[in-house]
CSV table of C-alpha atoms and ligand atoms in Angstrom, one decimal:
chain,number,residue,atom,x,y,z
A,1,MET,CA,114.7,107.9,83.0
A,2,THR,CA,115.5,109.2,86.5
A,3,VAL,CA,116.5,106.9,89.3
A,4,GLN,CA,113.7,106.9,91.9
A,5,SER,CA,115.7,107.1,95.2
A,6,ASP,CA,117.6,109.9,96.9
A,7,ARG,CA,119.6,110.7,93.8
A,8,GLY,CA,123.2,110.0,94.0
A,9,THR,CA,123.2,108.8,97.6
A,10,ARG,CA,123.8,105.3,98.5
A,11,ILE,CA,120.8,103.4,99.8
A,12,SER,CA,121.4,102.9,103.6
A,13,GLU,CA,121.7,99.4,105.1
A,14,GLY,CA,118.3,98.4,106.5
A,15,SER,CA,117.5,96.0,109.2
A,16,THR,CA,117.2,93.3,106.5
A,17,ARG,CA,119.6,92.6,103.7
A,18,ALA,CA,118.4,94.5,100.5
A,19,ILE,CA,117.5,92.3,97.5
A,20,ALA,CA,117.7,93.9,94.1
A,21,LEU,CA,116.0,92.4,91.1
A,22,ARG,CA,117.6,93.0,87.7
A,23,GLY,CA,115.5,92.7,84.6
A,24,HIS,CA,113.1,94.5,82.3
A,25,VAL,CA,111.2,96.7,84.7
A,26,VAL,CA,107.6,97.5,83.8
A,27,SER,CA,104.9,99.2,85.9
A,28,CYS,CA,101.9,101.4,85.4
A,29,LEU,CA,102.2,104.7,87.3
A,30,ARG,CA,98.9,106.1,86.2
A,31,ASP,CA,95.9,105.0,84.1
A,32,PRO,CA,97.2,104.7,80.5
A,33,SER,CA,93.7,105.3,79.1
A,34,LEU,CA,93.8,108.8,80.8
A,35,PHE,CA,97.5,109.8,80.7
A,36,PRO,CA,100.1,109.9,77.9
A,37,ARG,CA,102.3,106.8,77.8
A,38,SER,CA,105.3,108.7,79.0
A,39,GLU,CA,103.5,109.6,82.3
A,40,ALA,CA,101.5,106.4,82.7
A,41,ILE,CA,104.1,103.7,82.1
A,42,LEU,CA,107.5,103.0,83.6
A,43,ASP,CA,109.4,100.8,81.1
A,44,ILE,CA,113.2,100.2,81.7
A,45,GLU,CA,114.7,97.5,79.6
A,46,ASP,CA,117.7,96.9,81.9
A,47,GLY,CA,116.4,98.0,85.2
A,48,LEU,CA,116.8,97.4,88.9
A,49,VAL,CA,114.2,97.2,91.7
A,50,VAL,CA,115.8,97.4,95.1
A,51,MET,CA,113.8,96.0,98.0
A,52,GLY,CA,114.7,96.4,101.7
A,53,ASP,CA,112.8,96.4,105.0
A,54,GLY,CA,109.7,95.2,103.1
A,55,VAL,CA,109.5,98.2,100.8
A,56,ILE,CA,110.8,99.4,97.5
A,57,GLN,CA,113.9,101.5,98.1
A,58,ALA,CA,114.9,102.4,94.5
A,59,VAL,CA,113.8,101.8,90.9
A,60,GLY,CA,115.8,102.8,87.9
A,61,PRO,CA,118.1,101.8,85.1
A,62,TYR,CA,120.7,99.2,86.2
A,63,ASP,CA,123.7,101.4,85.4
A,64,ALA,CA,122.5,104.3,87.4
A,65,THR,CA,121.0,102.4,90.3
A,66,SER,CA,123.5,99.6,91.0
A,67,PRO,CA,126.2,102.0,92.3
A,68,LEU,CA,123.7,103.1,95.0
A,69,LEU,CA,123.2,99.6,96.4
A,70,PRO,CA,124.3,99.0,100.0
A,71,HIS,CA,127.4,96.8,100.3
A,72,SER,CA,125.5,93.9,101.6
A,73,ALA,CA,122.8,93.9,98.9
A,74,ILE,CA,122.1,90.7,96.9
A,75,VAL,CA,121.4,91.2,93.2
A,76,ARG,CA,119.2,88.6,91.5
A,77,GLU,CA,119.5,88.6,87.8
A,78,TYR,CA,116.5,87.8,85.6
A,79,PRO,CA,117.7,88.5,82.1
A,80,GLY,CA,114.9,88.8,79.6
A,81,SER,CA,112.2,88.6,82.3
A,82,LEU,CA,109.8,91.4,83.2
A,83,ILE,CA,110.0,92.7,86.8
A,84,ALA,CA,106.4,93.9,87.6
A,85,PRO,CA,104.2,94.8,90.5
A,86,GLY,CA,102.3,91.8,92.1
A,87,PHE,CA,98.9,91.4,90.6
A,88,VAL,CA,95.7,92.5,92.4
A,89,ASP,CA,92.6,90.3,92.2
A,90,ALA,CA,89.7,92.6,92.8
A,91,HIS,CA,87.2,89.9,93.4
A,92,VAL,CA,87.6,86.2,94.4
A,93,HIS,CA,86.0,83.6,96.6
A,94,TYR,CA,88.6,81.6,98.5
A,95,ALA,CA,86.1,79.1,99.7
A,96,GLN,CA,85.2,78.2,96.1
A,97,THR,CA,88.7,76.9,95.3
A,98,PRO,CA,87.5,73.3,95.7
A,99,MET,CA,84.6,73.7,93.3
A,100,ILE,CA,86.3,75.6,90.4
A,101,ALA,CA,85.2,74.2,87.0
A,102,SER,CA,81.8,72.9,88.2
A,103,TYR,CA,79.8,72.1,85.1
A,104,GLY,CA,77.5,74.5,83.4
A,105,SER,CA,74.5,76.2,84.5
A,106,SER,CA,73.5,79.8,84.9
A,107,LEU,CA,74.3,81.8,88.1
A,108,LEU,CA,71.2,81.0,90.3
A,109,GLU,CA,71.3,77.3,89.5
A,110,TRP,CA,75.0,77.2,89.9
A,111,LEU,CA,74.7,78.8,93.4
A,112,SER,CA,72.1,76.4,94.6
A,113,THR,CA,73.6,73.2,93.0
A,114,TYR,CA,77.3,73.7,93.7
A,115,THR,CA,78.1,76.8,95.7
A,116,PHE,CA,75.8,76.6,98.7
A,117,PRO,CA,76.5,72.9,99.5
A,118,ASN,CA,80.3,73.6,99.1
A,119,GLU,CA,80.2,76.6,101.4
A,120,GLU,CA,78.4,74.5,104.2
A,121,LEU,CA,81.7,72.7,104.8
A,122,PHE,CA,83.3,75.9,106.0
A,123,ALA,CA,81.7,75.7,109.4
A,124,SER,CA,84.8,73.7,110.1
A,125,LEU,CA,87.9,75.8,111.0
A,126,GLU,CA,90.1,72.9,110.1
A,127,TYR,CA,88.6,72.5,106.6
A,128,SER,CA,88.7,76.3,106.1
A,129,ARG,CA,92.4,76.2,107.0
A,130,GLU,CA,93.1,73.4,104.6
A,131,VAL,CA,91.4,75.3,101.7
A,132,ALA,CA,93.0,78.7,102.7
A,133,THR,CA,96.5,77.1,102.3
A,134,VAL,CA,95.7,75.8,98.8
A,135,PHE,CA,94.2,79.2,97.9
A,136,PHE,CA,97.2,81.3,99.0
A,137,ASP,CA,99.6,78.8,97.3
A,138,GLU,CA,97.6,79.3,94.1
A,139,LEU,CA,97.6,83.1,94.4
A,140,LEU,CA,101.4,83.2,94.8
A,141,ARG,CA,101.9,80.7,92.0
A,142,ASN,CA,100.0,83.1,89.8
A,143,GLY,CA,101.8,86.3,91.0
A,144,THR,CA,98.8,87.6,92.9
A,145,THR,CA,99.9,89.5,96.0
A,146,THR,CA,96.7,91.4,96.9
A,147,ALA,CA,93.1,90.3,96.7
A,148,LEU,CA,89.6,91.2,97.8
A,149,VAL,CA,88.2,88.0,99.0
A,150,PHE,CA,84.8,86.5,99.9
A,151,CYS,CA,84.9,84.0,102.7
A,152,THR,CA,81.6,82.3,103.7
A,153,VAL,CA,78.9,83.0,106.2
A,154,PHE,CA,80.9,81.2,108.9
A,155,ARG,CA,83.3,83.2,111.1
A,156,GLU,CA,85.6,80.2,111.1
A,157,SER,CA,86.2,80.6,107.4
A,158,ALA,CA,87.1,84.2,107.8
A,159,ASN,CA,89.4,83.4,110.7
A,160,ALA,CA,91.2,80.8,108.7
A,161,PHE,CA,91.6,83.2,105.8
A,162,PHE,CA,93.1,86.0,107.9
A,163,GLU,CA,95.4,83.7,109.9
A,164,GLU,CA,96.9,82.3,106.7
A,165,ALA,CA,97.2,85.8,105.0
A,166,ARG,CA,98.9,87.0,108.2
A,167,ARG,CA,101.3,84.1,108.3
A,168,ARG,CA,102.3,85.0,104.7
A,169,ASN,CA,102.4,88.7,105.5
A,170,MET,CA,100.3,89.5,102.4
A,171,ARG,CA,98.2,92.6,101.8
A,172,MET,CA,94.8,91.0,101.8
A,173,ILE,CA,91.2,92.2,102.3
A,174,GLY,CA,88.4,89.8,103.1
A,175,GLY,CA,85.2,89.4,105.0
A,176,LYS,CA,82.6,86.9,106.1
A,177,VAL,CA,79.5,86.7,103.9
A,178,LEU,CA,76.3,88.2,105.2
A,179,MET,CA,73.1,86.3,104.3
A,180,ASP,CA,69.8,86.2,106.1
A,181,ARG,CA,67.4,84.8,103.4
A,182,ASN,CA,67.0,82.9,100.1
A,183,ALA,CA,69.7,80.4,101.0
A,184,PRO,CA,69.7,77.1,102.9
A,185,SER,CA,69.0,77.6,106.6
A,186,THR,CA,72.4,76.2,107.4
A,187,LEU,CA,73.9,79.2,105.7
A,188,THR,CA,71.7,82.0,106.9
A,189,GLU,CA,71.9,84.1,110.0
A,190,THR,CA,69.9,86.9,111.7
A,191,VAL,CA,70.6,90.5,111.1
A,192,GLN,CA,72.0,90.8,114.6
A,193,SER,CA,74.3,87.7,114.5
A,194,GLY,CA,75.7,88.8,111.1
A,195,TYR,CA,76.4,92.2,112.5
A,196,ASP,CA,77.9,90.8,115.7
A,197,ASP,CA,80.1,88.3,113.9
A,198,SER,CA,81.3,90.9,111.4
A,199,LYS,CA,82.1,93.4,114.1
A,200,GLN,CA,84.1,90.8,116.1
A,201,LEU,CA,86.1,89.9,113.0
A,202,ILE,CA,86.8,93.6,112.2
A,203,GLU,CA,88.0,94.1,115.8
A,204,ARG,CA,90.2,91.1,115.5
A,205,TRP,CA,91.7,91.6,112.0
A,206,HIS,CA,91.1,94.9,110.4
A,207,GLY,CA,94.3,97.0,110.2
A,208,ARG,CA,96.4,94.2,111.7
A,209,GLY,CA,99.6,94.0,109.8
A,210,ARG,CA,98.7,94.2,106.1
A,211,LEU,CA,95.1,93.0,106.6
A,212,GLY,CA,91.9,94.8,105.9
A,213,TYR,CA,88.2,93.9,106.4
A,214,ALA,CA,85.4,94.1,103.9
A,215,ILE,CA,81.8,94.0,105.0
A,216,THR,CA,80.4,91.5,102.6
A,217,PRO,CA,76.7,91.2,101.9
A,218,ARG,CA,76.6,88.4,99.3
A,219,PHE,CA,74.1,90.1,96.9
A,220,ALA,CA,70.8,91.8,97.2
A,221,PRO,CA,68.7,88.6,97.0
A,222,THR,CA,70.2,86.9,100.0
A,223,SER,CA,70.0,90.0,102.3
A,224,SER,CA,66.9,91.6,103.6
A,225,GLU,CA,66.7,95.3,103.5
A,226,GLY,CA,67.3,95.3,107.3
A,227,GLN,CA,70.6,93.4,106.8
A,228,LEU,CA,71.7,95.7,104.0
A,229,ARG,CA,71.1,98.7,106.4
A,230,SER,CA,72.9,96.9,109.2
A,231,ALA,CA,75.9,96.4,106.8
A,232,ALA,CA,75.8,100.2,106.1
A,233,SER,CA,75.8,101.1,109.7
A,234,LEU,CA,78.7,98.8,110.4
A,235,ARG,CA,80.6,100.6,107.7
A,236,GLN,CA,79.7,103.9,109.4
A,237,GLU,CA,81.2,102.6,112.6
A,238,PHE,CA,84.3,101.4,110.8
A,239,PRO,CA,84.7,103.7,107.8
A,240,SER,CA,88.1,102.4,106.8
A,241,CYS,CA,86.5,98.9,106.0
A,242,LEU,CA,85.5,98.2,102.5
A,243,VAL,CA,82.0,97.0,101.4
A,244,HIS,CA,82.1,94.1,98.9
A,245,SER,CA,79.2,92.6,97.0
A,246,HIS,CA,77.9,91.5,93.6
A,247,VAL,CA,75.7,93.5,91.3
A,248,ALA,CA,73.7,93.0,88.1
A,249,GLU,CA,75.6,89.9,87.0
A,250,ASN,CA,72.9,88.0,85.2
A,251,ALA,CA,69.5,88.9,83.7
A,252,GLN,CA,67.5,86.4,85.7
A,253,GLU,CA,69.1,87.7,88.9
A,254,VAL,CA,68.2,91.3,88.0
A,255,GLU,CA,64.6,90.2,87.5
A,256,TRP,CA,64.6,88.5,90.9
A,257,VAL,CA,66.0,91.7,92.5
A,258,ARG,CA,63.2,93.7,90.8
A,259,SER,CA,60.6,91.4,92.3
A,260,LEU,CA,62.2,91.4,95.8
A,261,PHE,CA,62.7,95.2,96.0
A,262,GLN,CA,59.7,96.6,94.2
A,263,ASP,CA,60.1,100.0,95.7
A,264,ARG,CA,63.6,100.4,94.3
A,265,SER,CA,64.2,101.8,90.8
A,266,SER,CA,67.1,99.5,90.0
A,267,TYR,CA,69.5,96.9,91.3
A,268,LEU,CA,72.1,99.5,92.2
A,269,ASP,CA,69.4,101.6,93.8
A,270,VAL,CA,68.9,98.8,96.4
A,271,TYR,CA,72.4,99.3,97.6
A,272,ASP,CA,72.2,103.1,97.2
A,273,HIS,CA,69.0,103.3,99.3
A,274,ALA,CA,70.6,101.2,102.0
A,275,GLY,CA,73.6,103.6,102.2
A,276,LEU,CA,76.1,101.1,100.8
A,277,LEU,CA,77.6,103.0,97.8
A,278,GLY,CA,80.6,105.3,97.9
A,279,PRO,CA,84.4,105.2,97.9
A,280,GLY,CA,85.5,101.9,99.4
A,281,THR,CA,82.6,99.9,98.0
A,282,VAL,CA,83.5,97.3,95.4
A,283,LEU,CA,80.8,95.6,93.4
A,284,ALA,CA,81.6,92.6,91.2
A,285,HIS,CA,80.3,92.1,87.6
A,286,GLY,CA,77.9,94.9,86.7
A,287,VAL,CA,77.3,93.3,83.3
A,288,GLN,CA,73.6,94.2,83.3
A,289,LEU,CA,73.9,97.7,84.7
A,290,SER,CA,72.1,100.5,82.8
A,291,ASN,CA,73.9,103.7,81.8
A,292,GLN,CA,72.1,105.5,84.5
A,293,GLU,CA,73.3,103.0,87.1
A,294,LEU,CA,76.9,103.3,85.8
A,295,ASP,CA,76.6,107.1,86.1
A,296,ARG,CA,75.6,106.6,89.7
A,297,MET,CA,78.6,104.4,90.4
A,298,GLY,CA,80.8,107.1,89.0
A,299,ALA,CA,79.1,109.9,90.9
A,300,THR,CA,79.5,107.9,94.2
A,301,SER,CA,83.0,106.6,93.4
A,302,THR,CA,81.8,103.1,93.8
A,303,ALA,CA,84.3,100.6,92.3
A,304,LEU,CA,83.6,97.8,89.8
A,305,ALA,CA,85.4,94.5,89.7
A,306,HIS,CA,85.3,93.2,86.1
A,307,CYS,CA,85.3,89.3,86.0
A,308,PRO,CA,85.4,88.2,82.4
A,309,THR,CA,86.2,84.5,82.9
A,310,SER,CA,83.3,84.1,85.2
A,311,ASN,CA,80.9,86.1,83.0
A,312,THR,CA,81.6,83.8,80.0
A,313,PHE,CA,81.7,80.6,82.1
A,314,LEU,CA,78.3,81.2,83.6
A,315,GLY,CA,77.0,82.8,80.4
A,316,SER,CA,76.1,85.9,82.4
A,317,GLY,CA,76.9,88.4,79.6
A,318,LEU,CA,79.6,90.7,78.3
A,319,LEU,CA,80.6,93.8,80.1
A,320,SER,CA,81.3,96.7,77.7
A,321,ILE,CA,84.4,98.2,79.1
A,322,ASP,CA,84.1,101.2,76.8
A,323,ARG,CA,80.7,102.0,78.4
A,324,VAL,CA,82.3,101.8,81.9
A,325,ARG,CA,85.3,103.8,80.9
A,326,ALA,CA,83.1,106.6,79.3
A,327,VAL,CA,81.6,107.5,82.7
A,328,ARG,CA,82.6,110.7,84.4
A,329,PRO,CA,83.6,111.0,87.2
A,330,ILE,CA,85.4,107.8,86.5
A,331,ILE,CA,84.4,104.4,88.0
A,332,PRO,CA,87.5,102.8,89.6
A,333,VAL,CA,87.8,99.4,87.9
A,334,GLY,CA,89.8,96.3,88.8
A,335,LEU,CA,89.9,92.8,87.4
A,336,GLY,CA,88.6,89.9,89.4
A,337,THR,CA,89.1,86.2,88.8
A,338,ASP,CA,85.9,85.4,90.6
A,339,VAL,CA,87.1,81.8,91.2
A,340,GLY,CA,85.1,79.5,91.5
A,341,ALA,CA,82.7,80.9,88.8
A,342,GLY,CA,85.9,82.3,87.2
A,343,THR,CA,88.0,79.7,85.6
A,344,SER,CA,91.6,80.7,86.4
A,345,PHE,CA,93.5,82.2,89.3
A,346,SER,CA,95.8,83.9,86.7
A,347,LEU,CA,95.4,87.6,86.2
A,348,LEU,CA,97.4,87.2,83.0
A,349,ALA,CA,94.7,84.8,81.7
A,350,THR,CA,92.0,87.2,83.1
A,351,MET,CA,93.6,90.1,81.1
A,352,GLY,CA,93.4,87.9,78.0
A,353,GLU,CA,89.7,87.1,78.6
A,354,ALA,CA,89.0,90.8,79.3
A,355,TYR,CA,90.4,91.6,75.9
A,356,LYS,CA,88.1,89.0,74.3
A,357,VAL,CA,85.1,90.2,76.2
A,358,ALA,CA,85.8,93.7,75.1
A,359,ALA,CA,86.1,92.6,71.5
A,360,LEU,CA,82.7,90.8,71.7
A,361,SER,CA,81.0,93.9,73.1
A,362,SER,CA,82.3,96.2,70.4
A,363,SER,CA,84.9,97.6,72.8
A,364,SER,CA,88.7,97.4,72.7
A,365,ILE,CA,91.3,97.5,75.4
A,366,ASP,CA,95.0,97.7,74.9
A,367,ALA,CA,97.7,95.7,76.7
A,368,PHE,CA,98.9,98.5,79.0
A,369,SER,CA,95.3,99.2,80.0
A,370,LEU,CA,94.7,95.5,80.8
A,371,PHE,CA,98.0,95.5,82.8
A,372,PHE,CA,96.7,98.6,84.7
A,373,LEU,CA,93.4,96.9,85.6
A,374,ALA,CA,95.4,93.9,86.9
A,375,THR,CA,97.7,96.0,89.0
A,376,LEU,CA,97.4,99.7,89.9
A,377,GLY,CA,93.7,100.0,88.8
A,378,GLY,CA,92.8,97.1,91.1
A,379,ALA,CA,94.8,98.7,93.9
A,380,ASN,CA,92.9,102.0,93.3
A,381,ALA,CA,89.6,100.2,93.3
A,382,LEU,CA,90.5,98.5,96.6
A,383,GLY,CA,91.8,101.7,98.2
A,384,VAL,CA,95.3,100.3,98.7
A,385,SER,CA,97.2,102.1,96.0
A,386,GLU,CA,99.3,104.0,98.5
A,387,PHE,CA,100.8,100.7,99.5
A,388,VAL,CA,100.7,98.4,96.4
A,389,GLY,CA,100.0,98.2,92.7
A,390,SER,CA,103.1,99.8,91.2
A,391,LEU,CA,106.8,99.8,91.4
A,392,GLU,CA,107.4,103.1,93.2
A,393,VAL,CA,109.8,104.0,96.0
A,394,GLY,CA,108.2,103.7,99.4
A,395,LYS,CA,105.5,101.2,98.3
A,396,GLU,CA,105.5,97.7,99.8
A,397,ALA,CA,107.8,95.4,97.9
A,398,ASP,CA,105.2,93.0,96.3
A,399,VAL,CA,107.0,92.3,93.1
A,400,ILE,CA,106.8,89.5,90.5
A,401,VAL,CA,109.1,88.2,87.8
A,402,LEU,CA,107.3,87.3,84.5
A,403,ASN,CA,109.2,84.9,82.2
A,404,PRO,CA,108.2,85.6,78.6
A,405,HIS,CA,109.7,82.2,77.6
A,406,ALA,CA,107.8,80.0,80.0
A,407,SER,CA,106.5,77.7,77.3
A,408,GLU,CA,107.7,76.6,73.8
A,409,LEU,CA,105.0,78.6,72.1
A,410,LEU,CA,105.5,81.7,74.2
A,411,SER,CA,109.2,81.6,73.5
A,412,TYR,CA,108.6,81.1,69.7
A,413,ARG,CA,106.1,83.9,69.6
A,414,MET,CA,108.2,86.3,71.6
A,415,LYS,CA,110.9,86.3,68.8
A,416,ARG,CA,108.6,88.5,66.8
A,417,VAL,CA,107.7,90.8,69.6
A,418,ARG,CA,108.8,94.4,69.0
A,419,SER,CA,107.6,96.3,72.1
A,420,THR,CA,106.9,96.0,75.8
A,421,GLU,CA,103.2,96.5,75.1
A,422,GLU,CA,103.2,93.6,72.6
A,423,GLN,CA,105.1,91.4,75.0
A,424,LEU,CA,102.4,92.1,77.6
A,425,PHE,CA,99.7,91.3,75.1
A,426,VAL,CA,101.2,88.0,74.2
A,427,LEU,CA,101.6,87.1,77.9
A,428,ALA,CA,98.0,88.0,78.5
A,429,THR,CA,96.9,85.8,75.6
A,430,LEU,CA,99.2,82.8,76.1
A,431,GLY,CA,100.4,83.1,79.6
A,432,ASP,CA,99.3,81.7,83.0
A,433,ASP,CA,101.0,80.5,86.2
A,434,ARG,CA,103.9,79.1,84.2
A,435,SER,CA,104.9,82.6,83.3
A,436,VAL,CA,105.4,83.6,86.9
A,437,SER,CA,108.9,82.6,87.8
A,438,ALA,CA,109.0,84.4,91.2
A,439,THR,CA,106.7,86.2,93.6
A,440,TYR,CA,108.1,88.5,96.3
A,441,VAL,CA,105.9,89.5,99.2
A,442,ALA,CA,107.1,92.5,101.2
A,443,GLY,CA,110.5,92.0,99.7
A,444,GLU,CA,110.8,88.2,100.6
A,445,LEU,CA,110.7,85.4,98.1
A,446,ALA,CA,107.3,83.7,98.6
A,447,HIS,CA,107.2,81.6,95.4
A,448,GLU,CA,109.7,80.4,92.9
A,449,ARG,CA,108.9,78.3,89.9
A,450,THR,CA,111.3,75.5,89.5
A,451,VAL,CA,112.2,74.5,86.0
A,452,GLY,CA,110.0,71.8,84.7
A,453,ALA,CA,107.4,72.3,87.5
A,454,HIS,CA,103.8,71.5,86.6
B,501,GUN,N1,76.3,86.2,93.2
B,501,GUN,C1,76.0,85.9,94.5
B,501,GUN,N2,76.9,84.9,94.9
B,501,GUN,C2,77.8,84.7,93.9
B,501,GUN,C3,78.9,83.9,93.8
B,501,GUN,O1,79.3,83.1,94.7
B,501,GUN,N3,79.5,83.9,92.6
B,501,GUN,C4,79.1,84.7,91.6
B,501,GUN,N4,79.8,84.7,90.5
B,501,GUN,N5,78.0,85.5,91.7
B,501,GUN,C5,77.4,85.5,92.8
B,502,ZN,ZN1,81.8,86.5,93.0
């Protein structure tokens, strides 16, 4: 293993004191389903990740890297723990944090019974701020350092989200929801006001620090064709913004879209026709997409956020990951928690559910591929892999420490583990926020699990 830094030269003193994390370093560098293990996975049993001035300054074996440390560096020892890149949540609704685990119904009933009344409260900036604080605490507790986030239709909710992300210096992407029909009048807007509000938010937040804006039509049923076209023209004006929506989650929803857009050949074609597909567009779910629609996603480099805990919770269906991964050109894929329909903020738990959903849909996905989806794959899907998603020199120092012994059972099971891959698989199956002992954001400690914490 080579040391990734200017080889042999001491890392220079930065404007902040360097912090070096010592432990079992693991990161994807490429997609393990496309590249040989030796190229795809960085795996250093006794490794060191050096962070300074907010970025990763060196990564390598402890013996070779520690002599390069600047004199003032602090070394934090995490023996037996994994040092990994922060997780990337490719699809989550911060405003649904208060309604996670709302009892059972299918998507459309769940939206009208729980989601819309819940989102009405976000007209208040104060309430939005309160929820944003809980949401970001929860992300950090779970080792998530980047996310693509739905706010609500209210500008206030987006302002609260961005303010809090900025305060924590996190690489976050979000946007206010666009809806102009098929929702309560308290939550709908006009095409013009949705456009104006989004534009104002883009001008205020997009590209500020580590923040990015996503133009966010909720899904085809709640936007008129005019609103979808207006979203596409906004994206043309601001091409570095993402587009973020839902697609083909549930059979009843697909039927509804068919009846609302009778001139379109499929659900995906509604977005295609409006000019919304392409690199930088992220669509959640896709459970019900046809092979033809998946091919079109690949051809346009439109990304998919796979949300397994949500799909089982709402009984939406099972995404065949093999079907998605067979498409060429490839569909960029990330993993989304989709809280509040999703049942956990933990990307570890979401990896575990993705494995089960794959198994139930005659697919299979190995632990490194799951880890890829939760880190670098998600960063690729969100267009931020030049900044985050892996432990590489020059990337932003969003780094987590995973404790394989966080519970009695984990610790007991880990005694039999023979490889890093198996260790990741056990963590995905049995782990959750208890396994995240520390989360570093841009090189600063942002969360530390205290022993015995609940
Ligand atoms: N489709 C449209 N809105 C939503 C939402 O809030 N959650 C999920 N899971 N699907 C949606
Ligand atoms: Zn969603």
